[in-house]
PDB file of C-alpha atoms in Angstrom:
ATOM      1  CA  GLN A  17     -37.620  11.375  35.830  1.00  0.00           C
ATOM      2  CA  GLN A  18     -40.104   9.725  38.150  1.00  0.00           C
ATOM      3  CA  LYS A  19     -39.282   6.170  39.131  1.00  0.00           C
ATOM      4  CA  VAL A  20     -41.900   3.937  40.714  1.00  0.00           C
ATOM      5  CA  GLN A  21     -40.927   0.606  42.234  1.00  0.00           C
ATOM      6  CA  GLN A  22     -43.221  -2.000  43.683  1.00  0.00           C
ATOM      7  CA  SER A  23     -42.517  -4.819  46.078  1.00  0.00           C
ATOM      8  CA  PRO A  24     -42.812  -7.689  46.358  1.00  0.00           C
ATOM      9  CA  GLU A  25     -42.897  -8.824  42.735  1.00  0.00           C
ATOM     10  CA  SER A  26     -45.262 -11.583  43.732  1.00  0.00           C
ATOM     11  CA  LEU A  27     -47.177 -12.458  46.843  1.00  0.00           C
ATOM     12  CA  THR A  28     -49.214 -15.487  47.868  1.00  0.00           C
ATOM     13  CA  VAL A  29     -51.614 -15.192  50.781  1.00  0.00           C
ATOM     14  CA  SER A  30     -54.314 -17.375  52.218  1.00  0.00           C
ATOM     15  CA  GLU A  31     -57.917 -16.379  51.891  1.00  0.00           C
ATOM     16  CA  GLY A  32     -58.832 -14.110  54.795  1.00  0.00           C
ATOM     17  CA  ALA A  33     -55.276 -13.062  55.674  1.00  0.00           C
ATOM     18  CA  MET A  34     -54.203  -9.455  55.163  1.00  0.00           C
ATOM     19  CA  ALA A  35     -52.265  -8.711  51.970  1.00  0.00           C
ATOM     20  CA  SER A  36     -49.819  -5.787  52.002  1.00  0.00           C
ATOM     21  CA  LEU A  37     -48.242  -4.314  48.899  1.00  0.00           C
ATOM     22  CA  ASN A  38     -45.597  -1.596  48.732  1.00  0.00           C
ATOM     23  CA  CYS A  39     -44.725   1.178  46.322  1.00  0.00           C
ATOM     24  CA  THR A  40     -41.882   3.686  46.448  1.00  0.00           C
ATOM     25  CA  PHE A  41     -41.523   6.715  44.199  1.00  0.00           C
ATOM     26  CA  SER A  42     -38.681   9.114  43.528  1.00  0.00           C
ATOM     27  CA  ASP A  43     -40.340  12.503  43.009  1.00  0.00           C
ATOM     28  CA  GLY A  44     -41.381  13.971  46.342  1.00  0.00           C
ATOM     29  CA  THR A  45     -43.533  16.636  44.662  1.00  0.00           C
ATOM     30  CA  SER A  46     -45.935  13.944  43.396  1.00  0.00           C
ATOM     31  CA  ASN A  47     -49.472  14.601  44.543  1.00  0.00           C
ATOM     32  CA  ASN A  48     -51.649  11.878  43.043  1.00  0.00           C
ATOM     33  CA  PHE A  49     -51.448   8.225  43.906  1.00  0.00           C
ATOM     34  CA  ARG A  50     -53.607   5.395  42.651  1.00  0.00           C
ATOM     35  CA  TRP A  51     -53.784   1.702  43.063  1.00  0.00           C
ATOM     36  CA  TYR A  52     -55.148  -0.257  40.118  1.00  0.00           C
ATOM     37  CA  ARG A  53     -55.861  -3.935  39.593  1.00  0.00           C
ATOM     38  CA  GLN A  54     -55.400  -5.822  36.339  1.00  0.00           C
ATOM     39  CA  HIS A  55     -56.835  -9.286  35.751  1.00  0.00           C
ATOM     40  CA  SER A  56     -55.058 -11.347  33.073  1.00  0.00           C
ATOM     41  CA  ALA A  57     -54.007  -8.579  30.650  1.00  0.00           C
ATOM     42  CA  LYS A  58     -57.385  -6.873  30.730  1.00  0.00           C
ATOM     43  CA  GLY A  59     -58.274  -3.291  31.441  1.00  0.00           C
ATOM     44  CA  LEU A  60     -57.316  -1.654  34.704  1.00  0.00           C
ATOM     45  CA  GLU A  61     -59.743  -1.244  37.562  1.00  0.00           C
ATOM     46  CA  VAL A  62     -59.125   1.666  39.922  1.00  0.00           C
ATOM     47  CA  LEU A  63     -59.186   0.565  43.557  1.00  0.00           C
ATOM     48  CA  VAL A  64     -58.250   3.530  45.713  1.00  0.00           C
ATOM     49  CA  SER A  65     -56.908   7.038  45.209  1.00  0.00           C
ATOM     50  CA  ILE A  66     -55.004   9.068  47.782  1.00  0.00           C
ATOM     51  CA  PHE A  67     -53.705  12.632  47.644  1.00  0.00           C
ATOM     52  CA  SER A  68     -52.452  13.489  51.120  1.00  0.00           C
ATOM     53  CA  ASP A  69     -50.496  11.761  53.849  1.00  0.00           C
ATOM     54  CA  GLY A  70     -52.426   9.297  55.907  1.00  0.00           C
ATOM     55  CA  GLU A  71     -54.919   6.617  55.123  1.00  0.00           C
ATOM     56  CA  LYS A  72     -57.738   6.203  52.601  1.00  0.00           C
ATOM     57  CA  GLU A  73     -60.155   3.284  52.688  1.00  0.00           C
ATOM     58  CA  GLU A  74     -62.347   2.013  49.850  1.00  0.00           C
ATOM     59  CA  GLY A  75     -64.179  -1.111  50.957  1.00  0.00           C
ATOM     60  CA  ARG A  76     -61.584  -3.803  51.680  1.00  0.00           C
ATOM     61  CA  PHE A  77     -58.761  -1.751  50.179  1.00  0.00           C
ATOM     62  CA  THR A  78     -56.783   0.744  52.268  1.00  0.00           C
ATOM     63  CA  ALA A  79     -53.989   2.957  50.970  1.00  0.00           C
ATOM     64  CA  HIS A  80     -51.394   4.530  53.233  1.00  0.00           C
ATOM     65  CA  LEU A  81     -49.321   7.451  51.991  1.00  0.00           C
ATOM     66  CA  ASN A  82     -46.142   8.812  53.544  1.00  0.00           C
ATOM     67  CA  ARG A  83     -44.692  11.377  51.168  1.00  0.00           C
ATOM     68  CA  ALA A  84     -41.705  12.135  53.380  1.00  0.00           C
ATOM     69  CA  ASN A  85     -40.680   8.480  53.024  1.00  0.00           C
ATOM     70  CA  LEU A  86     -41.685   8.413  49.345  1.00  0.00           C
ATOM     71  CA  HIS A  87     -43.898   5.444  50.101  1.00  0.00           C
ATOM     72  CA  VAL A  88     -47.451   4.399  49.438  1.00  0.00           C
ATOM     73  CA  SER A  89     -48.883   1.020  50.376  1.00  0.00           C
ATOM     74  CA  LEU A  90     -52.026  -0.969  49.731  1.00  0.00           C
ATOM     75  CA  HIS A  91     -53.582  -3.305  52.268  1.00  0.00           C
ATOM     76  CA  ILE A  92     -56.279  -5.751  51.270  1.00  0.00           C
ATOM     77  CA  ARG A  93     -58.472  -6.943  54.104  1.00  0.00           C
ATOM     78  CA  GLU A  94     -59.919 -10.478  53.905  1.00  0.00           C
ATOM     79  CA  PRO A  95     -58.618 -11.205  50.399  1.00  0.00           C
ATOM     80  CA  GLN A  96     -60.495 -13.733  48.299  1.00  0.00           C
ATOM     81  CA  PRO A  97     -59.370 -15.898  45.379  1.00  0.00           C
ATOM     82  CA  SER A  98     -61.131 -13.443  43.047  1.00  0.00           C
ATOM     83  CA  ASP A  99     -58.657 -10.786  44.221  1.00  0.00           C
ATOM     84  CA  SER A 100     -55.853 -12.701  42.491  1.00  0.00           C
ATOM     85  CA  ALA A 101     -54.494 -10.246  39.936  1.00  0.00           C
ATOM     86  CA  VAL A 102     -51.634  -7.858  39.232  1.00  0.00           C
ATOM     87  CA  TYR A 103     -51.758  -4.734  41.384  1.00  0.00           C
ATOM     88  CA  LEU A 104     -50.294  -1.563  39.922  1.00  0.00           C
ATOM     89  CA  CYS A 105     -49.218   1.574  41.708  1.00  0.00           C
ATOM     90  CA  ALA A 106     -49.558   4.801  39.710  1.00  0.00           C
ATOM     91  CA  VAL A 107     -47.949   8.072  40.744  1.00  0.00           C
ATOM     92  CA  SER A 108     -48.484  11.469  39.209  1.00  0.00           C
ATOM     93  CA  LEU A 109     -47.728  15.133  39.543  1.00  0.00           C
ATOM     94  CA  VAL A 110     -50.850  16.735  38.224  1.00  0.00           C
ATOM     95  CA  ASN A 111     -50.145  19.484  35.758  1.00  0.00           C
ATOM     96  CA  THR A 112     -52.516  21.228  33.422  1.00  0.00           C
ATOM     97  CA  GLY A 113     -53.850  18.912  30.735  1.00  0.00           C
ATOM     98  CA  ASN A 114     -51.779  15.780  31.004  1.00  0.00           C
ATOM     99  CA  TYR A 115     -52.261  13.653  34.032  1.00  0.00           C
ATOM    100  CA  LYS A 116     -49.058  11.767  33.402  1.00  0.00           C
ATOM    101  CA  TYR A 117     -49.097   8.748  35.601  1.00  0.00           C
ATOM    102  CA  VAL A 118     -45.978   6.652  36.006  1.00  0.00           C
ATOM    103  CA  PHE A 119     -46.773   3.045  36.772  1.00  0.00           C
ATOM    104  CA  GLY A 120     -44.823   0.519  38.753  1.00  0.00           C
ATOM    105  CA  ALA A 121     -44.134  -2.915  37.318  1.00  0.00           C
ATOM    106  CA  GLY A 122     -46.804  -4.439  39.520  1.00  0.00           C
ATOM    107  CA  THR A 123     -47.189  -7.023  42.256  1.00  0.00           C
ATOM    108  CA  ARG A 124     -48.753 -10.315  41.260  1.00  0.00           C
ATOM    109  CA  LEU A 125     -51.063 -11.393  44.060  1.00  0.00           C
ATOM    110  CA  LYS A 126     -52.333 -14.921  44.414  1.00  0.00           C
ATOM    111  CA  VAL A 127     -54.966 -15.690  47.009  1.00  0.00           C
ATOM    112  CA  ILE A 128     -55.376 -19.340  47.849  1.00  0.00           C
ATOM    113  CA  ALA A 129     -58.466 -20.846  49.387  1.00  0.00           C
TER     114      ALA A 129
ATOM    115  CA  ALA B  19     -72.678   6.286  32.745  1.00  0.00           C
ATOM    116  CA  GLN B  20     -69.474   6.580  30.780  1.00  0.00           C
ATOM    117  CA  THR B  21     -68.317   3.679  28.664  1.00  0.00           C
ATOM    118  CA  ILE B  22     -65.052   3.143  26.820  1.00  0.00           C
ATOM    119  CA  HIS B  23     -64.756   0.737  23.940  1.00  0.00           C
ATOM    120  CA  GLN B  24     -61.565  -0.390  22.248  1.00  0.00           C
ATOM    121  CA  TRP B  25     -61.178  -2.249  18.970  1.00  0.00           C
ATOM    122  CA  PRO B  26     -59.979  -4.692  17.863  1.00  0.00           C
ATOM    123  CA  VAL B  27     -59.702  -6.887  20.933  1.00  0.00           C
ATOM    124  CA  ALA B  28     -56.690  -8.644  19.451  1.00  0.00           C
ATOM    125  CA  GLU B  29     -54.670  -8.686  16.240  1.00  0.00           C
ATOM    126  CA  ILE B  30     -51.858 -10.670  14.741  1.00  0.00           C
ATOM    127  CA  LYS B  31     -50.023  -8.582  12.143  1.00  0.00           C
ATOM    128  CA  ALA B  32     -46.918  -8.948  10.011  1.00  0.00           C
ATOM    129  CA  VAL B  33     -43.835  -6.773  10.401  1.00  0.00           C
ATOM    130  CA  GLY B  34     -44.076  -3.848   8.003  1.00  0.00           C
ATOM    131  CA  SER B  35     -47.857  -3.917   7.790  1.00  0.00           C
ATOM    132  CA  PRO B  36     -50.042  -0.972   8.869  1.00  0.00           C
ATOM    133  CA  LEU B  37     -51.977  -0.813  12.131  1.00  0.00           C
ATOM    134  CA  SER B  38     -54.964   1.072  13.371  1.00  0.00           C
ATOM    135  CA  LEU B  39     -56.351   0.737  16.909  1.00  0.00           C
ATOM    136  CA  GLY B  40     -59.447   2.620  17.962  1.00  0.00           C
ATOM    137  CA  CYS B  41     -61.041   3.866  21.125  1.00  0.00           C
ATOM    138  CA  THR B  42     -64.461   5.444  21.667  1.00  0.00           C
ATOM    139  CA  ILE B  43     -65.770   7.094  24.808  1.00  0.00           C
ATOM    140  CA  LYS B  44     -69.484   7.524  25.354  1.00  0.00           C
ATOM    141  CA  GLY B  45     -71.238   9.531  28.023  1.00  0.00           C
ATOM    142  CA  LYS B  46     -68.534  12.131  28.608  1.00  0.00           C
ATOM    143  CA  SER B  47     -68.082  15.259  26.562  1.00  0.00           C
ATOM    144  CA  SER B  48     -64.606  16.607  25.841  1.00  0.00           C
ATOM    145  CA  PRO B  49     -62.707  14.018  27.866  1.00  0.00           C
ATOM    146  CA  ASN B  50     -58.934  13.954  28.180  1.00  0.00           C
ATOM    147  CA  LEU B  51     -57.849  10.830  26.314  1.00  0.00           C
ATOM    148  CA  TYR B  52     -54.722   8.712  26.614  1.00  0.00           C
ATOM    149  CA  TRP B  53     -52.948   5.789  24.959  1.00  0.00           C
ATOM    150  CA  TYR B  54     -50.857   3.481  27.111  1.00  0.00           C
ATOM    151  CA  TRP B  55     -48.734   0.521  26.049  1.00  0.00           C
ATOM    152  CA  GLN B  56     -47.641  -2.498  28.007  1.00  0.00           C
ATOM    153  CA  ALA B  57     -45.016  -4.826  26.561  1.00  0.00           C
ATOM    154  CA  THR B  58     -45.503  -8.440  27.600  1.00  0.00           C
ATOM    155  CA  GLY B  59     -44.334  -8.618  31.201  1.00  0.00           C
ATOM    156  CA  GLY B  60     -43.447  -4.937  31.084  1.00  0.00           C
ATOM    157  CA  THR B  61     -44.575  -1.717  32.694  1.00  0.00           C
ATOM    158  CA  LEU B  62     -47.391   0.498  31.437  1.00  0.00           C
ATOM    159  CA  GLN B  63     -46.077   3.495  29.537  1.00  0.00           C
ATOM    160  CA  GLN B  64     -48.034   6.513  28.427  1.00  0.00           C
ATOM    161  CA  LEU B  65     -47.711   7.064  24.660  1.00  0.00           C
ATOM    162  CA  PHE B  66     -50.036   9.961  23.825  1.00  0.00           C
ATOM    163  CA  TYR B  67     -52.567  12.239  25.384  1.00  0.00           C
ATOM    164  CA  SER B  68     -55.187  14.582  23.994  1.00  0.00           C
ATOM    165  CA  ILE B  69     -57.231  17.250  25.697  1.00  0.00           C
ATOM    166  CA  THR B  70     -59.263  18.324  22.687  1.00  0.00           C
ATOM    167  CA  VAL B  71     -60.252  17.349  19.144  1.00  0.00           C
ATOM    168  CA  GLY B  72     -57.420  17.577  16.676  1.00  0.00           C
ATOM    169  CA  GLN B  73     -54.763  18.044  19.342  1.00  0.00           C
ATOM    170  CA  VAL B  74     -52.467  15.181  20.355  1.00  0.00           C
ATOM    171  CA  GLU B  75     -49.259  15.277  22.368  1.00  0.00           C
ATOM    172  CA  SER B  76     -46.638  12.564  22.092  1.00  0.00           C
ATOM    173  CA  VAL B  77     -45.018  11.357  25.305  1.00  0.00           C
ATOM    174  CA  VAL B  78     -42.865   8.475  24.091  1.00  0.00           C
ATOM    175  CA  GLN B  79     -41.490   7.944  20.600  1.00  0.00           C
ATOM    176  CA  LEU B  80     -42.237   4.438  19.399  1.00  0.00           C
ATOM    177  CA  ASN B  81     -42.792   5.044  15.674  1.00  0.00           C
ATOM    178  CA  LEU B  82     -46.505   5.313  16.339  1.00  0.00           C
ATOM    179  CA  SER B  83     -48.899   8.174  15.797  1.00  0.00           C
ATOM    180  CA  ALA B  84     -52.230   9.126  17.283  1.00  0.00           C
ATOM    181  CA  SER B  85     -55.129  11.235  16.139  1.00  0.00           C
ATOM    182  CA  ARG B  86     -58.336  12.550  17.627  1.00  0.00           C
ATOM    183  CA  PRO B  87     -60.740  13.018  14.716  1.00  0.00           C
ATOM    184  CA  LYS B  88     -63.806  13.403  16.920  1.00  0.00           C
ATOM    185  CA  ASP B  89     -64.446  14.452  20.496  1.00  0.00           C
ATOM    186  CA  ASP B  90     -65.178  10.869  21.516  1.00  0.00           C
ATOM    187  CA  GLN B  91     -62.637   9.017  19.364  1.00  0.00           C
ATOM    188  CA  PHE B  92     -58.914   8.371  19.699  1.00  0.00           C
ATOM    189  CA  ILE B  93     -56.947   6.424  17.084  1.00  0.00           C
ATOM    190  CA  LEU B  94     -53.480   4.885  17.354  1.00  0.00           C
ATOM    191  CA  SER B  95     -51.746   3.956  14.126  1.00  0.00           C
ATOM    192  CA  THR B  96     -48.587   3.272  12.225  1.00  0.00           C
ATOM    193  CA  GLU B  97     -47.827   2.579   8.582  1.00  0.00           C
ATOM    194  CA  LYS B  98     -45.134   0.011   9.321  1.00  0.00           C
ATOM    195  CA  LEU B  99     -45.219  -2.256  12.306  1.00  0.00           C
ATOM    196  CA  LEU B 100     -42.072  -3.394  14.089  1.00  0.00           C
ATOM    197  CA  LEU B 101     -41.653  -6.517  16.185  1.00  0.00           C
ATOM    198  CA  SER B 102     -41.186  -4.233  19.193  1.00  0.00           C
ATOM    199  CA  HIS B 103     -44.738  -2.946  18.805  1.00  0.00           C
ATOM    200  CA  SER B 104     -46.109  -6.170  20.208  1.00  0.00           C
ATOM    201  CA  GLY B 105     -47.917  -5.777  23.482  1.00  0.00           C
ATOM    202  CA  PHE B 106     -51.100  -4.611  25.087  1.00  0.00           C
ATOM    203  CA  TYR B 107     -52.526  -1.197  24.214  1.00  0.00           C
ATOM    204  CA  LEU B 108     -54.844   0.550  26.601  1.00  0.00           C
ATOM    205  CA  CYS B 109     -56.953   3.608  25.958  1.00  0.00           C
ATOM    206  CA  ALA B 110     -57.978   5.720  28.929  1.00  0.00           C
ATOM    207  CA  TRP B 111     -59.959   8.812  29.740  1.00  0.00           C
ATOM    208  CA  SER B 112     -59.771  11.006  32.789  1.00  0.00           C
ATOM    209  CA  LEU B 113     -62.459  12.483  34.983  1.00  0.00           C
ATOM    210  CA  GLY B 114     -60.821  14.999  37.237  1.00  0.00           C
ATOM    211  CA  ASN B 115     -57.504  13.327  37.903  1.00  0.00           C
ATOM    212  CA  THR B 116     -58.562   9.677  37.819  1.00  0.00           C
ATOM    213  CA  LEU B 117     -57.768   7.554  34.797  1.00  0.00           C
ATOM    214  CA  TYR B 118     -60.357   5.048  33.596  1.00  0.00           C
ATOM    215  CA  PHE B 119     -59.137   2.374  31.224  1.00  0.00           C
ATOM    216  CA  GLY B 120     -60.677   0.403  28.414  1.00  0.00           C
ATOM    217  CA  GLU B 121     -60.353  -3.362  28.093  1.00  0.00           C
ATOM    218  CA  GLY B 122     -57.314  -3.097  25.872  1.00  0.00           C
ATOM    219  CA  SER B 123     -56.174  -4.387  22.483  1.00  0.00           C
ATOM    220  CA  ARG B 124     -53.599  -7.144  22.311  1.00  0.00           C
ATOM    221  CA  LEU B 125     -51.195  -6.888  19.383  1.00  0.00           C
ATOM    222  CA  ILE B 126     -48.834  -9.610  18.245  1.00  0.00           C
ATOM    223  CA  VAL B 127     -46.392  -8.672  15.507  1.00  0.00           C
ATOM    224  CA  VAL B 128     -44.830 -11.598  13.657  1.00  0.00           C
TER     225      VAL B 128
END
């Protein structure tokens, strides 16, 4: 059973400073990794997807994946107060039909001006 | 462009009463559809998925059921709500292997 854990639970950073969020997973055969953002119990917004070891950048969001270490991280460059939200890591092993993503509990990010 | 619409936005219901939550996807034919649930302060859990009309697979048993009566519609329901059903319900569709979520329906069971 896949387990996904995120750290820290909450994080406060100043506007413009780098924010780094971590996610560890238990199933090393996982091959799909997503970072989502959720503002105040609303729908989820996909930020960046990564499928192979290394780095993937989408605007100010960069994901790093190291499958050997069962670790994927998200780095937010020049965060702004509008980036304050809960960030969710989603991990999946893609099989036919059901893309069953297991979500972490989230990291609550607060960006202060 | 694809759009996903969930209804109602929020509901307060009594224990033992029935529930129906709906989800409609426009602009995408034959999408894979999903229901997720998030207890207050809890983790998102997948409840159901469907890859075609009339076919629904259950992932977690929570005394809920789901149906896909049309290609673009996914319904979550129960005849008798429990207090533990409270939370935030999200419908999603997938394009390739990316999930796209609706705005969610908040349910409070009293």
